[in-house]
Every structure is written in structure tokens, then in C-alpha cells.
mmCIF file of C-alpha atoms (C1' of nucleotides) in Angstrom:
data_model
loop_
_atom_site.group_PDB
_atom_site.id
_atom_site.type_symbol
_atom_site.label_atom_id
_atom_site.label_comp_id
_atom_site.label_asym_id
_atom_site.label_seq_id
_atom_site.Cartn_x
_atom_site.Cartn_y
_atom_site.Cartn_z
ATOM 1 C CA MET U 1 -4.091 -5.142 1.809
ATOM 2 C CA ARG U 2 -1.130 -2.862 2.520
ATOM 3 C CA MET U 3 2.369 -2.787 4.846
ATOM 4 C CA THR U 4 3.469 1.055 5.438
ATOM 5 C CA VAL U 5 6.615 2.038 7.085
ATOM 6 C CA TYR U 6 3.689 2.819 10.144
ATOM 7 C CA THR U 7 3.640 -0.772 10.945
ATOM 8 C CA ASP U 8 7.467 -1.349 10.213
ATOM 9 C CA TYR U 9 8.140 1.531 12.944
ATOM 10 C CA ALA U 10 5.513 -0.020 15.467
ATOM 11 C CA LEU U 11 7.447 -3.472 15.413
ATOM 12 C CA ARG U 12 10.697 -2.042 15.812
ATOM 13 C CA THR U 13 9.729 0.434 18.700
ATOM 14 C CA LEU U 14 8.216 -2.696 20.015
ATOM 15 C CA LEU U 15 11.177 -5.128 19.617
ATOM 16 C CA TYR U 16 13.422 -2.259 21.346
ATOM 17 C CA LEU U 17 11.415 -2.505 24.415
ATOM 18 C CA GLY U 18 11.289 -5.881 24.395
ATOM 19 C CA VAL U 19 15.310 -5.520 24.393
ATOM 20 C CA HIS U 20 15.416 -2.872 26.664
ATOM 21 C CA ALA U 21 12.526 -4.158 29.260
ATOM 22 C CA ASP U 22 15.105 -3.582 32.318
ATOM 23 C CA ARG U 23 14.096 0.300 32.022
ATOM 24 C CA ARG U 24 11.583 2.960 30.551
ATOM 25 C CA VAL U 25 12.696 4.376 26.938
ATOM 26 C CA SER U 26 12.152 7.374 25.703
ATOM 27 C CA ILE U 27 10.273 8.075 22.071
ATOM 28 C CA ARG U 28 13.443 9.883 21.453
ATOM 29 C CA GLU U 29 15.716 7.425 22.339
ATOM 30 C CA VAL U 30 13.758 4.643 19.821
ATOM 31 C CA ALA U 31 13.790 7.280 16.888
ATOM 32 C CA GLU U 32 17.316 7.952 17.365
ATOM 33 C CA ALA U 33 18.134 4.370 17.552
ATOM 34 C CA TYR U 34 16.760 3.982 14.523
ATOM 35 C CA GLY U 35 17.141 6.974 12.732
ATOM 36 C CA ILE U 36 13.819 7.866 12.289
ATOM 37 C CA SER U 37 11.332 10.883 12.054
ATOM 38 C CA GLU U 38 10.836 11.451 16.076
ATOM 39 C CA ASN U 39 7.667 13.955 15.368
ATOM 40 C CA HIS U 40 5.922 10.528 13.206
ATOM 41 C CA LEU U 41 7.210 7.810 15.820
ATOM 42 C CA VAL U 42 5.264 9.860 18.471
ATOM 43 C CA LYS U 43 1.811 8.496 16.317
ATOM 44 C CA VAL U 44 2.621 5.633 16.077
ATOM 45 C CA ILE U 45 3.593 4.849 19.574
ATOM 46 C CA HIS U 46 0.405 6.403 20.684
ATOM 47 C CA HIS U 47 -1.453 4.420 18.601
ATOM 48 C CA LEU U 48 0.454 1.293 19.987
ATOM 49 C CA GLY U 49 -0.239 2.724 23.748
ATOM 50 C CA ARG U 50 -4.532 2.960 23.043
ATOM 51 C CA GLY U 51 -4.223 -0.728 21.529
ATOM 52 C CA GLY U 52 -2.461 -1.490 25.169
ATOM 53 C CA PHE U 53 0.632 -3.248 23.238
ATOM 54 C CA ILE U 54 2.752 -0.866 25.538
ATOM 55 C CA ASP U 55 2.319 1.512 27.940
ATOM 56 C CA THR U 56 3.043 4.614 28.615
ATOM 57 C CA LEU U 57 3.825 7.450 31.345
ATOM 58 C CA ARG U 58 4.345 10.806 30.599
ATOM 59 C CA GLY U 59 5.804 13.733 33.227
ATOM 60 C CA ARG U 60 9.180 13.217 34.215
ATOM 61 C CA ASN U 61 10.797 9.779 34.397
ATOM 62 C CA GLY U 62 8.370 8.616 32.196
ATOM 63 C CA GLY U 63 8.811 6.613 29.005
ATOM 64 C CA LEU U 64 7.584 3.520 27.628
ATOM 65 C CA MET U 65 7.622 -0.183 28.219
ATOM 66 C CA LEU U 66 5.929 -3.282 26.923
ATOM 67 C CA GLY U 67 2.068 -3.287 28.132
ATOM 68 C CA ARG U 68 2.364 -6.808 28.135
ATOM 69 C CA ALA U 69 4.630 -10.407 28.459
ATOM 70 C CA PRO U 70 6.638 -10.649 24.671
ATOM 71 C CA GLU U 71 4.969 -13.765 24.637
ATOM 72 C CA ASP U 72 1.258 -12.532 24.762
ATOM 73 C CA ILE U 73 2.025 -9.495 21.815
ATOM 74 C CA CYS U 74 0.808 -11.428 18.953
ATOM 75 C CA ILE U 75 2.519 -10.378 16.124
ATOM 76 C CA GLY U 76 -0.633 -10.760 13.784
ATOM 77 C CA ASP U 77 -2.947 -8.344 16.626
ATOM 78 C CA VAL U 78 -0.001 -5.709 16.207
ATOM 79 C CA VAL U 79 -0.646 -5.588 12.405
ATOM 80 C CA ARG U 80 -4.150 -5.784 12.688
ATOM 81 C CA HIS U 81 -4.298 -2.957 14.522
ATOM 82 C CA THR U 82 -1.559 -0.910 12.642
ATOM 83 C CA GLU U 83 -2.759 -1.408 9.226
ATOM 84 C CA GLU U 84 -6.551 -0.585 9.134
ATOM 85 C CA ASP U 85 -7.624 -3.194 5.754
ATOM 86 C CA MET U 86 -5.841 -5.792 7.275
ATOM 87 C CA ALA U 87 -9.161 -7.452 8.109
ATOM 88 C CA LEU U 88 -10.560 -7.330 5.095
ATOM 89 C CA VAL U 89 -9.797 -7.359 1.357
ATOM 90 C CA ALA U 90 -10.838 -3.717 1.432
ATOM 91 C CA CYS U 91 -8.312 -3.260 -2.273
ATOM 92 C CA MET U 92 -10.323 -5.529 -4.181
ATOM 93 C CA ALA U 93 -13.346 -4.122 -2.860
ATOM 94 C CA PRO U 94 -15.806 -4.973 -6.378
ATOM 95 C CA SER U 95 -19.543 -4.880 -6.732
ATOM 96 C CA MET U 96 -20.494 -2.207 -3.949
ATOM 97 C CA PRO U 97 -23.145 -0.366 -4.205
ATOM 98 C CA GLY U 98 -22.689 3.345 -5.294
ATOM 99 C CA GLU U 99 -19.274 2.633 -6.919
ATOM 100 C CA LYS U 100 -17.996 2.934 -10.975
ATOM 101 C CA ARG U 101 -18.287 -0.907 -11.046
ATOM 102 C CA GLN U 102 -22.188 -1.084 -10.765
ATOM 103 C CA ALA U 103 -21.414 0.791 -13.937
ATOM 104 C CA GLY U 104 -22.552 -1.420 -17.568
ATOM 105 C CA ALA U 105 -24.287 -4.429 -17.082
ATOM 106 C CA GLY U 106 -22.809 -4.351 -13.547
ATOM 107 C CA CYS U 107 -19.773 -7.006 -12.378
ATOM 108 C CA LEU U 108 -20.131 -10.511 -14.238
ATOM 109 C CA LEU U 109 -18.891 -11.758 -11.534
ATOM 110 C CA ALA U 110 -21.180 -10.395 -8.692
ATOM 111 C CA GLY U 111 -23.050 -12.685 -6.409
ATOM 112 C CA GLY U 112 -20.205 -14.893 -5.944
ATOM 113 C CA CYS U 113 -17.032 -13.863 -7.460
ATOM 114 C CA HIS U 114 -14.400 -16.226 -7.006
ATOM 115 C CA LEU U 115 -11.915 -13.562 -6.811
ATOM 116 C CA ARG U 116 -12.368 -12.728 -3.602
ATOM 117 C CA GLY U 117 -12.747 -15.815 -2.157
ATOM 118 C CA VAL U 118 -9.428 -16.461 -3.649
ATOM 119 C CA LEU U 119 -8.202 -13.241 -2.424
ATOM 120 C CA GLY U 120 -9.085 -13.624 0.913
ATOM 121 C CA GLU U 121 -7.503 -17.525 1.386
ATOM 122 C CA ALA U 122 -4.532 -15.726 0.688
ATOM 123 C CA MET U 123 -4.506 -12.730 3.024
ATOM 124 C CA GLY U 124 -5.569 -15.689 5.777
ATOM 125 C CA ALA U 125 -2.632 -17.083 4.714
ATOM 126 C CA PHE U 126 -0.784 -14.098 5.398
ATOM 127 C CA MET U 127 -2.621 -13.246 8.695
ATOM 128 C CA ALA U 128 -2.507 -16.817 10.395
ATOM 129 C CA VAL U 129 1.710 -17.194 9.548
ATOM 130 C CA LEU U 130 1.840 -13.920 11.824
ATOM 131 C CA ASP U 131 -0.709 -15.105 14.318
ATOM 132 C CA ARG U 132 2.108 -17.902 14.904
ATOM 133 C CA GLN U 133 4.345 -15.727 16.376
ATOM 134 C CA THR U 134 4.762 -13.294 19.048
ATOM 135 C CA LEU U 135 7.094 -10.513 19.687
ATOM 136 C CA ALA U 136 8.740 -13.337 22.181
ATOM 137 C CA ASP U 137 9.670 -14.947 19.316
ATOM 138 C CA LEU U 138 11.173 -12.718 17.644
ATOM 139 C CA LEU U 139 13.570 -11.244 20.207
ATOM 140 C CA ARG U 140 14.366 -14.690 21.232
ATOM 141 C CA PRO U 141 17.161 -14.994 18.904
ATOM 142 C CA TYR U 142 19.015 -11.789 19.472
ATOM 143 C CA GLU U 143 18.474 -11.527 23.615
ATOM 144 C CA ARG U 144 21.880 -12.705 24.463
ATOM 145 C CA ARG U 145 23.862 -10.923 21.614
ATOM 146 C CA VAL U 146 21.526 -7.571 21.876
ATOM 147 C CA LEU U 147 21.863 -7.583 25.963
ATOM 148 C CA THR U 148 25.695 -7.810 25.532
ATOM 149 C CA GLN U 149 25.752 -5.196 22.920
ATOM 150 C CA ALA U 150 23.858 -2.847 25.585
ATOM 151 C CA ALA U 151 25.932 -3.583 28.469
ATOM 152 C CA GLN U 152 28.337 -2.437 26.123
ATOM 153 C CA ASN U 153 27.036 0.491 25.046
ATOM 154 C CA VAL U 154 26.131 1.937 28.367
ATOM 155 C CA GLU U 155 30.240 1.513 29.844
ATOM 156 C CA ALA U 156 30.954 3.247 26.630
ATOM 157 C CA ALA U 157 28.709 6.118 26.856
ATOM 158 C CA PRO U 158 27.507 6.638 30.723
ATOM 159 C CA ALA U 159 24.157 8.127 31.297
ATOM 160 C CA PRO U 160 24.741 11.910 30.057
ATOM 161 C CA MET Z 1 3.681 -4.795 -0.243
ATOM 162 C CA ARG Z 2 0.198 -3.998 -1.901
ATOM 163 C CA MET Z 3 -2.603 -4.823 -3.882
ATOM 164 C CA THR Z 4 -4.270 -1.972 -5.918
ATOM 165 C CA VAL Z 5 -6.928 -1.602 -8.524
ATOM 166 C CA TYR Z 6 -4.164 -2.090 -11.443
ATOM 167 C CA THR Z 7 -3.908 -6.022 -10.487
ATOM 168 C CA ASP Z 8 -7.667 -5.845 -9.785
ATOM 169 C CA TYR Z 9 -8.275 -4.773 -13.994
ATOM 170 C CA ALA Z 10 -5.951 -7.438 -14.794
ATOM 171 C CA LEU Z 11 -7.830 -10.159 -13.413
ATOM 172 C CA ARG Z 12 -10.712 -8.953 -14.373
ATOM 173 C CA THR Z 13 -9.991 -8.661 -17.556
ATOM 174 C CA LEU Z 14 -8.655 -11.756 -17.909
ATOM 175 C CA LEU Z 15 -11.597 -13.348 -16.310
ATOM 176 C CA TYR Z 16 -13.818 -11.016 -19.511
ATOM 177 C CA LEU Z 17 -11.133 -12.445 -22.034
ATOM 178 C CA GLY Z 18 -12.050 -16.274 -20.179
ATOM 179 C CA VAL Z 19 -15.265 -15.891 -20.297
ATOM 180 C CA HIS Z 20 -15.616 -14.967 -24.369
ATOM 181 C CA ALA Z 21 -12.956 -17.050 -24.995
ATOM 182 C CA ASP Z 22 -15.059 -17.452 -29.209
ATOM 183 C CA ARG Z 23 -13.678 -14.089 -29.923
ATOM 184 C CA ARG Z 24 -11.617 -11.090 -29.782
ATOM 185 C CA VAL Z 25 -12.560 -8.613 -27.157
ATOM 186 C CA SER Z 26 -12.040 -4.557 -27.186
ATOM 187 C CA ILE Z 27 -10.879 -3.071 -24.914
ATOM 188 C CA ARG Z 28 -13.439 -0.646 -24.693
ATOM 189 C CA GLU Z 29 -15.923 -3.629 -24.038
ATOM 190 C CA VAL Z 30 -14.075 -5.194 -21.151
ATOM 191 C CA ALA Z 31 -14.122 -1.225 -19.603
ATOM 192 C CA GLU Z 32 -17.506 -0.846 -20.668
ATOM 193 C CA ALA Z 33 -18.691 -3.644 -18.736
ATOM 194 C CA TYR Z 34 -17.308 -3.137 -15.824
ATOM 195 C CA GLY Z 35 -17.886 0.093 -15.973
ATOM 196 C CA ILE Z 36 -13.874 1.775 -15.516
ATOM 197 C CA SER Z 37 -11.763 3.826 -16.924
ATOM 198 C CA GLU Z 38 -10.766 2.818 -20.749
ATOM 199 C CA ASN Z 39 -7.999 5.113 -20.544
ATOM 200 C CA HIS Z 40 -6.366 3.263 -17.588
ATOM 201 C CA LEU Z 41 -7.352 -0.448 -19.119
ATOM 202 C CA VAL Z 42 -4.783 0.376 -21.834
ATOM 203 C CA LYS Z 43 -2.293 0.339 -19.934
ATOM 204 C CA VAL Z 44 -3.124 -2.899 -17.340
ATOM 205 C CA ILE Z 45 -4.076 -4.515 -20.743
ATOM 206 C CA HIS Z 46 -0.479 -3.568 -22.744
ATOM 207 C CA HIS Z 47 1.072 -5.002 -19.342
ATOM 208 C CA LEU Z 48 -0.796 -7.908 -19.379
ATOM 209 C CA GLY Z 49 0.046 -8.883 -22.930
ATOM 210 C CA ARG Z 50 4.017 -8.018 -23.313
ATOM 211 C CA GLY Z 51 3.389 -10.476 -20.181
ATOM 212 C CA GLY Z 52 2.082 -12.985 -22.722
ATOM 213 C CA PHE Z 53 -0.850 -13.292 -20.605
ATOM 214 C CA ILE Z 54 -3.504 -11.999 -23.556
ATOM 215 C CA ASP Z 55 -2.292 -12.263 -26.881
ATOM 216 C CA THR Z 56 -3.636 -8.110 -28.790
ATOM 217 C CA LEU Z 57 -3.796 -7.818 -32.174
ATOM 218 C CA ARG Z 58 -3.284 -3.853 -33.865
ATOM 219 C CA GLY Z 59 -6.294 -2.922 -36.581
ATOM 220 C CA ARG Z 60 -9.274 -3.517 -37.697
ATOM 221 C CA ASN Z 61 -11.387 -6.618 -36.773
ATOM 222 C CA GLY Z 62 -8.184 -7.340 -34.019
ATOM 223 C CA GLY Z 63 -8.810 -7.213 -29.989
ATOM 224 C CA LEU Z 64 -7.767 -9.086 -27.335
ATOM 225 C CA MET Z 65 -8.153 -13.052 -26.223
ATOM 226 C CA LEU Z 66 -6.058 -15.134 -23.746
ATOM 227 C CA GLY Z 67 -2.700 -15.394 -24.326
ATOM 228 C CA ARG Z 68 -3.006 -19.184 -23.223
ATOM 229 C CA ALA Z 69 -5.269 -21.770 -22.010
ATOM 230 C CA PRO Z 70 -6.745 -20.521 -18.646
ATOM 231 C CA GLU Z 71 -4.737 -23.932 -17.312
ATOM 232 C CA ASP Z 72 -1.594 -21.798 -18.236
ATOM 233 C CA ILE Z 73 -2.148 -19.250 -16.699
ATOM 234 C CA CYS Z 74 -1.355 -18.865 -12.758
ATOM 235 C CA ILE Z 75 -3.379 -16.432 -10.751
ATOM 236 C CA GLY Z 76 0.486 -15.563 -8.497
ATOM 237 C CA ASP Z 77 2.160 -14.985 -12.065
ATOM 238 C CA VAL Z 78 -0.115 -12.509 -12.970
ATOM 239 C CA VAL Z 79 0.282 -10.893 -8.828
ATOM 240 C CA ARG Z 80 3.354 -10.652 -9.716
ATOM 241 C CA HIS Z 81 3.368 -9.384 -13.089
ATOM 242 C CA THR Z 82 1.235 -6.107 -11.887
ATOM 243 C CA GLU Z 83 2.226 -5.582 -8.439
ATOM 244 C CA GLU Z 84 5.997 -5.228 -8.810
ATOM 245 C CA ASP Z 85 6.902 -5.544 -5.254
ATOM 246 C CA MET Z 86 5.324 -8.581 -4.535
ATOM 247 C CA ALA Z 87 8.224 -10.486 -4.980
ATOM 248 C CA LEU Z 88 9.705 -9.480 -2.373
ATOM 249 C CA VAL Z 89 9.379 -7.318 1.419
ATOM 250 C CA ALA Z 90 10.150 -4.590 0.502
ATOM 251 C CA CYS Z 91 7.966 -2.532 2.382
ATOM 252 C CA MET Z 92 9.938 -3.204 4.748
ATOM 253 C CA ALA Z 93 13.366 -3.005 3.496
ATOM 254 C CA PRO Z 94 15.275 -2.494 6.797
ATOM 255 C CA SER Z 95 19.353 -1.885 6.987
ATOM 256 C CA MET Z 96 19.820 -1.437 3.360
ATOM 257 C CA PRO Z 97 22.787 0.596 2.797
ATOM 258 C CA GLY Z 98 22.171 4.276 2.572
ATOM 259 C CA GLU Z 99 19.245 4.979 3.849
ATOM 260 C CA LYS Z 100 18.289 7.204 6.836
ATOM 261 C CA ARG Z 101 17.676 3.544 9.079
ATOM 262 C CA GLN Z 102 21.598 3.386 9.049
ATOM 263 C CA ALA Z 103 21.943 6.488 11.438
ATOM 264 C CA GLY Z 104 22.840 6.026 15.227
ATOM 265 C CA ALA Z 105 24.116 3.119 16.239
ATOM 266 C CA GLY Z 106 22.795 1.162 13.224
ATOM 267 C CA CYS Z 107 19.377 -1.283 13.502
ATOM 268 C CA LEU Z 108 19.662 -3.130 17.250
ATOM 269 C CA LEU Z 109 18.328 -6.245 14.695
ATOM 270 C CA ALA Z 110 20.594 -6.029 12.299
ATOM 271 C CA GLY Z 111 22.665 -8.920 10.304
ATOM 272 C CA GLY Z 112 19.797 -11.422 11.008
ATOM 273 C CA CYS Z 113 16.353 -9.614 11.585
ATOM 274 C CA HIS Z 114 13.386 -12.117 12.180
ATOM 275 C CA LEU Z 115 11.205 -9.550 11.408
ATOM 276 C CA ARG Z 116 12.571 -9.358 7.477
ATOM 277 C CA GLY Z 117 12.042 -13.282 7.947
ATOM 278 C CA VAL Z 118 8.695 -13.225 9.364
ATOM 279 C CA LEU Z 119 7.011 -10.825 6.982
ATOM 280 C CA GLY Z 120 8.753 -13.026 3.947
ATOM 281 C CA GLU Z 121 6.997 -16.156 5.604
ATOM 282 C CA ALA Z 122 3.988 -14.513 5.570
ATOM 283 C CA MET Z 123 4.316 -13.213 2.350
ATOM 284 C CA GLY Z 124 5.395 -16.491 1.220
ATOM 285 C CA ALA Z 125 2.220 -18.210 2.489
ATOM 286 C CA PHE Z 126 0.331 -15.168 0.726
ATOM 287 C CA MET Z 127 1.250 -16.154 -2.402
ATOM 288 C CA ALA Z 128 1.107 -20.046 -2.607
ATOM 289 C CA VAL Z 129 -2.582 -19.526 -2.102
ATOM 290 C CA LEU Z 130 -2.285 -17.365 -5.258
ATOM 291 C CA ASP Z 131 0.179 -19.948 -7.154
ATOM 292 C CA ARG Z 132 -2.198 -22.935 -6.519
ATOM 293 C CA GLN Z 133 -4.654 -21.151 -8.631
ATOM 294 C CA THR Z 134 -4.875 -21.146 -12.153
ATOM 295 C CA LEU Z 135 -7.420 -18.549 -14.403
ATOM 296 C CA ALA Z 136 -9.779 -21.785 -15.173
ATOM 297 C CA ASP Z 137 -9.926 -22.604 -11.577
ATOM 298 C CA LEU Z 138 -11.690 -19.010 -11.485
ATOM 299 C CA LEU Z 139 -13.708 -19.825 -14.545
ATOM 300 C CA ARG Z 140 -14.842 -23.159 -13.843
ATOM 301 C CA PRO Z 141 -17.749 -21.855 -11.556
ATOM 302 C CA TYR Z 142 -19.489 -19.577 -13.735
ATOM 303 C CA GLU Z 143 -18.838 -21.424 -17.200
ATOM 304 C CA ARG Z 144 -22.693 -21.716 -17.603
ATOM 305 C CA ARG Z 145 -24.530 -18.868 -15.663
ATOM 306 C CA VAL Z 146 -22.171 -16.198 -17.715
ATOM 307 C CA LEU Z 147 -22.514 -17.993 -21.327
ATOM 308 C CA THR Z 148 -25.959 -18.372 -20.535
ATOM 309 C CA GLN Z 149 -26.140 -14.426 -19.660
ATOM 310 C CA ALA Z 150 -23.926 -13.876 -22.047
ATOM 311 C CA ALA Z 151 -26.598 -16.317 -25.112
ATOM 312 C CA GLN Z 152 -29.740 -13.599 -23.874
ATOM 313 C CA ASN Z 153 -27.193 -9.868 -24.233
ATOM 314 C CA VAL Z 154 -26.538 -11.192 -27.678
ATOM 315 C CA GLU Z 155 -30.443 -11.682 -27.956
ATOM 316 C CA ALA Z 156 -31.568 -8.612 -25.875
ATOM 317 C CA ALA Z 157 -29.044 -6.317 -27.497
ATOM 318 C CA PRO Z 158 -27.970 -7.095 -31.413
ATOM 319 C CA ALA Z 159 -24.527 -5.405 -32.669
ATOM 320 C CA PRO Z 160 -25.049 -1.781 -33.021
ATOM 321 C "C1'" DC A 1 5.121 25.786 43.905
ATOM 322 C "C1'" DT A 2 8.485 26.118 40.192
ATOM 323 C "C1'" DT A 3 10.213 24.155 36.295
ATOM 324 C "C1'" DA A 4 11.400 20.432 33.345
ATOM 325 C "C1'" DA A 5 10.754 16.286 31.223
ATOM 326 C "C1'" DA A 6 8.484 13.767 29.162
ATOM 327 C "C1'" DG A 7 4.265 12.396 26.634
ATOM 328 C "C1'" DA A 8 -0.518 14.266 23.898
ATOM 329 C "C1'" DT A 9 -2.719 16.707 20.095
ATOM 330 C "C1'" DG A 10 -4.157 18.915 16.527
ATOM 331 C "C1'" DT A 11 -2.523 21.780 12.010
ATOM 332 C "C1'" DA A 12 -0.126 22.376 8.007
ATOM 333 C "C1'" DT A 13 3.346 20.413 4.519
ATOM 334 C "C1'" DA A 14 6.022 17.629 1.498
ATOM 335 C "C1'" DT A 15 5.998 13.752 -1.241
ATOM 336 C "C1'" DT A 16 4.887 10.477 -3.687
ATOM 337 C "C1'" DT A 17 1.481 6.757 -5.755
ATOM 338 C "C1'" DC A 18 -2.716 6.053 -8.149
ATOM 339 C "C1'" DA A 19 -5.764 6.583 -11.520
ATOM 340 C "C1'" DC A 20 -7.525 8.626 -15.225
ATOM 341 C "C1'" DA A 21 -7.572 12.074 -19.279
ATOM 342 C "C1'" DC A 22 -5.559 13.569 -23.722
ATOM 343 C "C1'" DA A 23 -2.813 13.935 -27.483
ATOM 344 C "C1'" DC A 24 -0.525 11.221 -31.152
ATOM 345 C "C1'" DC A 25 1.112 6.976 -33.546
ATOM 346 C "C1'" DT A 26 1.211 2.318 -35.363
ATOM 347 C "C1'" DT A 27 -0.704 -1.654 -37.766
ATOM 348 C "C1'" DA A 28 -3.989 -4.169 -40.173
ATOM 349 C "C1'" DT A 29 -8.004 -4.598 -42.599
ATOM 350 C "C1'" DT A 30 -11.326 -3.037 -46.130
ATOM 351 C "C1'" DA O 1 -6.877 5.977 -48.925
ATOM 352 C "C1'" DA O 2 -10.099 5.644 -44.555
ATOM 353 C "C1'" DT O 3 -11.488 3.619 -40.924
ATOM 354 C "C1'" DA O 4 -10.348 0.458 -36.923
ATOM 355 C "C1'" DA O 5 -8.167 -1.499 -33.651
ATOM 356 C "C1'" DG O 6 -4.121 -1.174 -30.081
ATOM 357 C "C1'" DG O 7 0.596 1.736 -28.862
ATOM 358 C "C1'" DT O 8 3.276 5.239 -26.145
ATOM 359 C "C1'" DG O 9 4.435 8.975 -24.364
ATOM 360 C "C1'" DT O 10 3.321 13.179 -21.342
ATOM 361 C "C1'" DG O 11 0.090 15.390 -17.986
ATOM 362 C "C1'" DT O 12 -3.211 15.803 -14.266
ATOM 363 C "C1'" DG O 13 -5.889 15.924 -9.961
ATOM 364 C "C1'" DA O 14 -6.814 13.335 -5.469
ATOM 365 C "C1'" DA O 15 -6.064 10.595 -2.147
ATOM 366 C "C1'" DA O 16 -2.227 8.557 1.198
ATOM 367 C "C1'" DT O 17 1.671 9.605 3.914
ATOM 368 C "C1'" DA O 18 5.607 10.557 5.838
ATOM 369 C "C1'" DT O 19 7.260 14.315 8.186
ATOM 370 C "C1'" DA O 20 7.643 18.534 10.382
ATOM 371 C "C1'" DC O 21 6.168 22.332 14.064
ATOM 372 C "C1'" DA O 22 3.590 24.582 17.739
ATOM 373 C "C1'" DT O 23 1.443 23.452 21.989
ATOM 374 C "C1'" DC O 24 -0.812 21.572 26.014
ATOM 375 C "C1'" DT O 25 -1.036 18.362 29.768
ATOM 376 C "C1'" DT O 26 0.848 15.457 33.295
ATOM 377 C "C1'" DT O 27 4.452 14.409 36.532
ATOM 378 C "C1'" DA O 28 8.462 14.440 39.334
ATOM 379 C "C1'" DA O 29 12.244 16.884 41.243
ATOM 380 C "C1'" DG O 30 14.658 21.119 43.253
#
DNA sequence: CTTAAAGATGTATATTTCACACACCTTATT
DNA sequence: AATAAGGTGTGTGAAATATACATCTTTAAG
């Protein structure tokens, strides 16, 4: 179990695309908007593209846009997609064949380890919260404000 | 947010001490029982000791024992103690002064980032599950079996 | 059909974090 | 004093992360 900036970038990219749903956005624009590494973001975005969360288009006038409606993008799915071991409690992996743990008399708790069960349950509760949320839920509170702000930006800095 | 073997060792140590509550146990014994590094376990145990979860005694006939009754040892507290950033959603830390994120036009979502809220809620759900569990809950299912097994071990391998 | 813009991909590197080893100190019992 | 136990600090190897760099492919504009 883990949460890295990789997932952070993924979620922020989706939010950015949701806010600017009226056009295609370049990777560079997203990177600059958040002040993060463009090179790294490329991989995140590619990964999101292969997962169907975003639609990428190469070439001139290409760019990114959401692959589905915000209502159909479940935050839990995104996290599961970007954090590989979110589906299982791998971090605590005990009593797996071939592991050091096997030494000695073996795990005292093997054969029904409650630790695993409790941690699994906690993990489930974590994901359940994220599964209840869609991108649309995250976008809703900002819709008005951000759109206004975007309009201002367009006025202030016309397309180069 | 993160779960490491550090916490794994901590929980297993507590379980071991709970099972062998009739006597003091040495660090070496715990390390050998699980086949893990004694050197590393020393630090985990020391940390648990400073947190009051276990009682350590130096010198001859010294060793470890639970610092409180198993019913009074909350699993959530243990995890919070061993995983430093469990109390907050530090991994996603956005819009903190001095961070790179500040570049460009600043975080579009600053001033009420819902990402933070949702992740915080998910985190809360995770910890809530662990907060409902005490060490006694984890020990209960094994009490009979493990004690029996321990007795057998004593018969099979008398003290060296 | 050439060129430029945009994403795709592979390799390399820098940093951080773990897990662990090693050496040495302190405490307490015998 | 000697010995057995925990306490403490430093160092290290491996792995995971985040990022940089270089190059290729696709697409549309001119």
C-alpha cells in the first residue's frame, strides 16, 4: 500500500482536463500549470491513456482530453490503475513461499493470520471511499470559479 | 501514506509478546521466531518501547513484555506510531509554500482542493478500521491453538 | 511533400528510503 | 568481575521514485 506523486499527477491531470474540457490540452501545458516535470508527466499521461481515462492524439493540433465523461471516471479506478499494489495488501505479505519469514518455526500466525484480514478490511474501507467518488464530484465545486478564471487568463494572455 | 515491513515487524512483535505473556522474551527470540533481522528488529522494538506499547528491561533476565493489557493496545495507535505520515495525507501535499507546485499560475485547485478532502476521508476510513481493533482482538482466535503449540515446542526442544 | 507540432518510447541518472549490518555503550544480575 | 540483556549511532546495499535526455512516430499545416 502506497501513494506516490505518480497518482497525484494522474489525478491532477484529470482535473485539469476536466476543467478545460472545451479543447485539447498539451502535456506541456499541464506540466507548466502545476510546475512539475514534463518528462515524468509524459509517462503518467501515457499510462492514463492506455487505461482509457484520457484520449490522446498525436500530431499537430493533437493533445489530451478526457476519455470518458467525468461522471464515468471513478477515482478508485484511477488509483488502482496508477498504484499497482492497491488491489492487495502486498506490503504485509507474510508467509509467502520462498520468503525469509519462512525461517525458524514459521509464522506463528500462519493459516489464518488475522493481521492480514484486518489490514485488508482497512484497505477496503480506503478504496470504498474513493470508489464512491467520480471525477465529476471533484470538479463540481470548482466549475464556476475555474471557468471564470480561465476566461480571465485568455483575456490576459492571448494565444501566442 | 505507506505501509512498510517496519510496521509489520512491530505488529508481529506485539502478537508474539501477547502469545508469550507469561514471561519476558528476548529480541533474539522474536527475530528467530519470524526469521527476520535481529538488528533491524532492535530498532522497531526500541521504538515500540518508547511508545509505551512494550516494556523493556535490560540486563540479565531482562527482555520484553507488553507494556499494557492487549485490550488497551489499539492497532491504529501502533500503526500511527510506526508509520510517521499516517496521521496526514502528506504524500499528496500540494500547495505548500516553497514547493515546486507553486510555479506557473499556481494550483488551479488551491484554496479548497477537494482531492485533499477525498483522500483525507479515505485515509480516515482506513484508520477507523484499525482503531476499532485492539491487540486482544488479533490474539483471540489463536489463543488456544498457539498455547498448545508452544507447549509442544517446550517438550520437543528443552531450553538449551 | 516537407516541415513542425505533438505524443510514444527507451535509456540513463539522481535521490530517497528501506532494511540491515556492525561496532560499541549502558544496565542489571549473578 | 563477568555475563547477558537492551540502547545507540554510523554505515551500506538494494530497491523504488522521480526526473532527464535522446530519439522515434504520427498528424496536420503549408
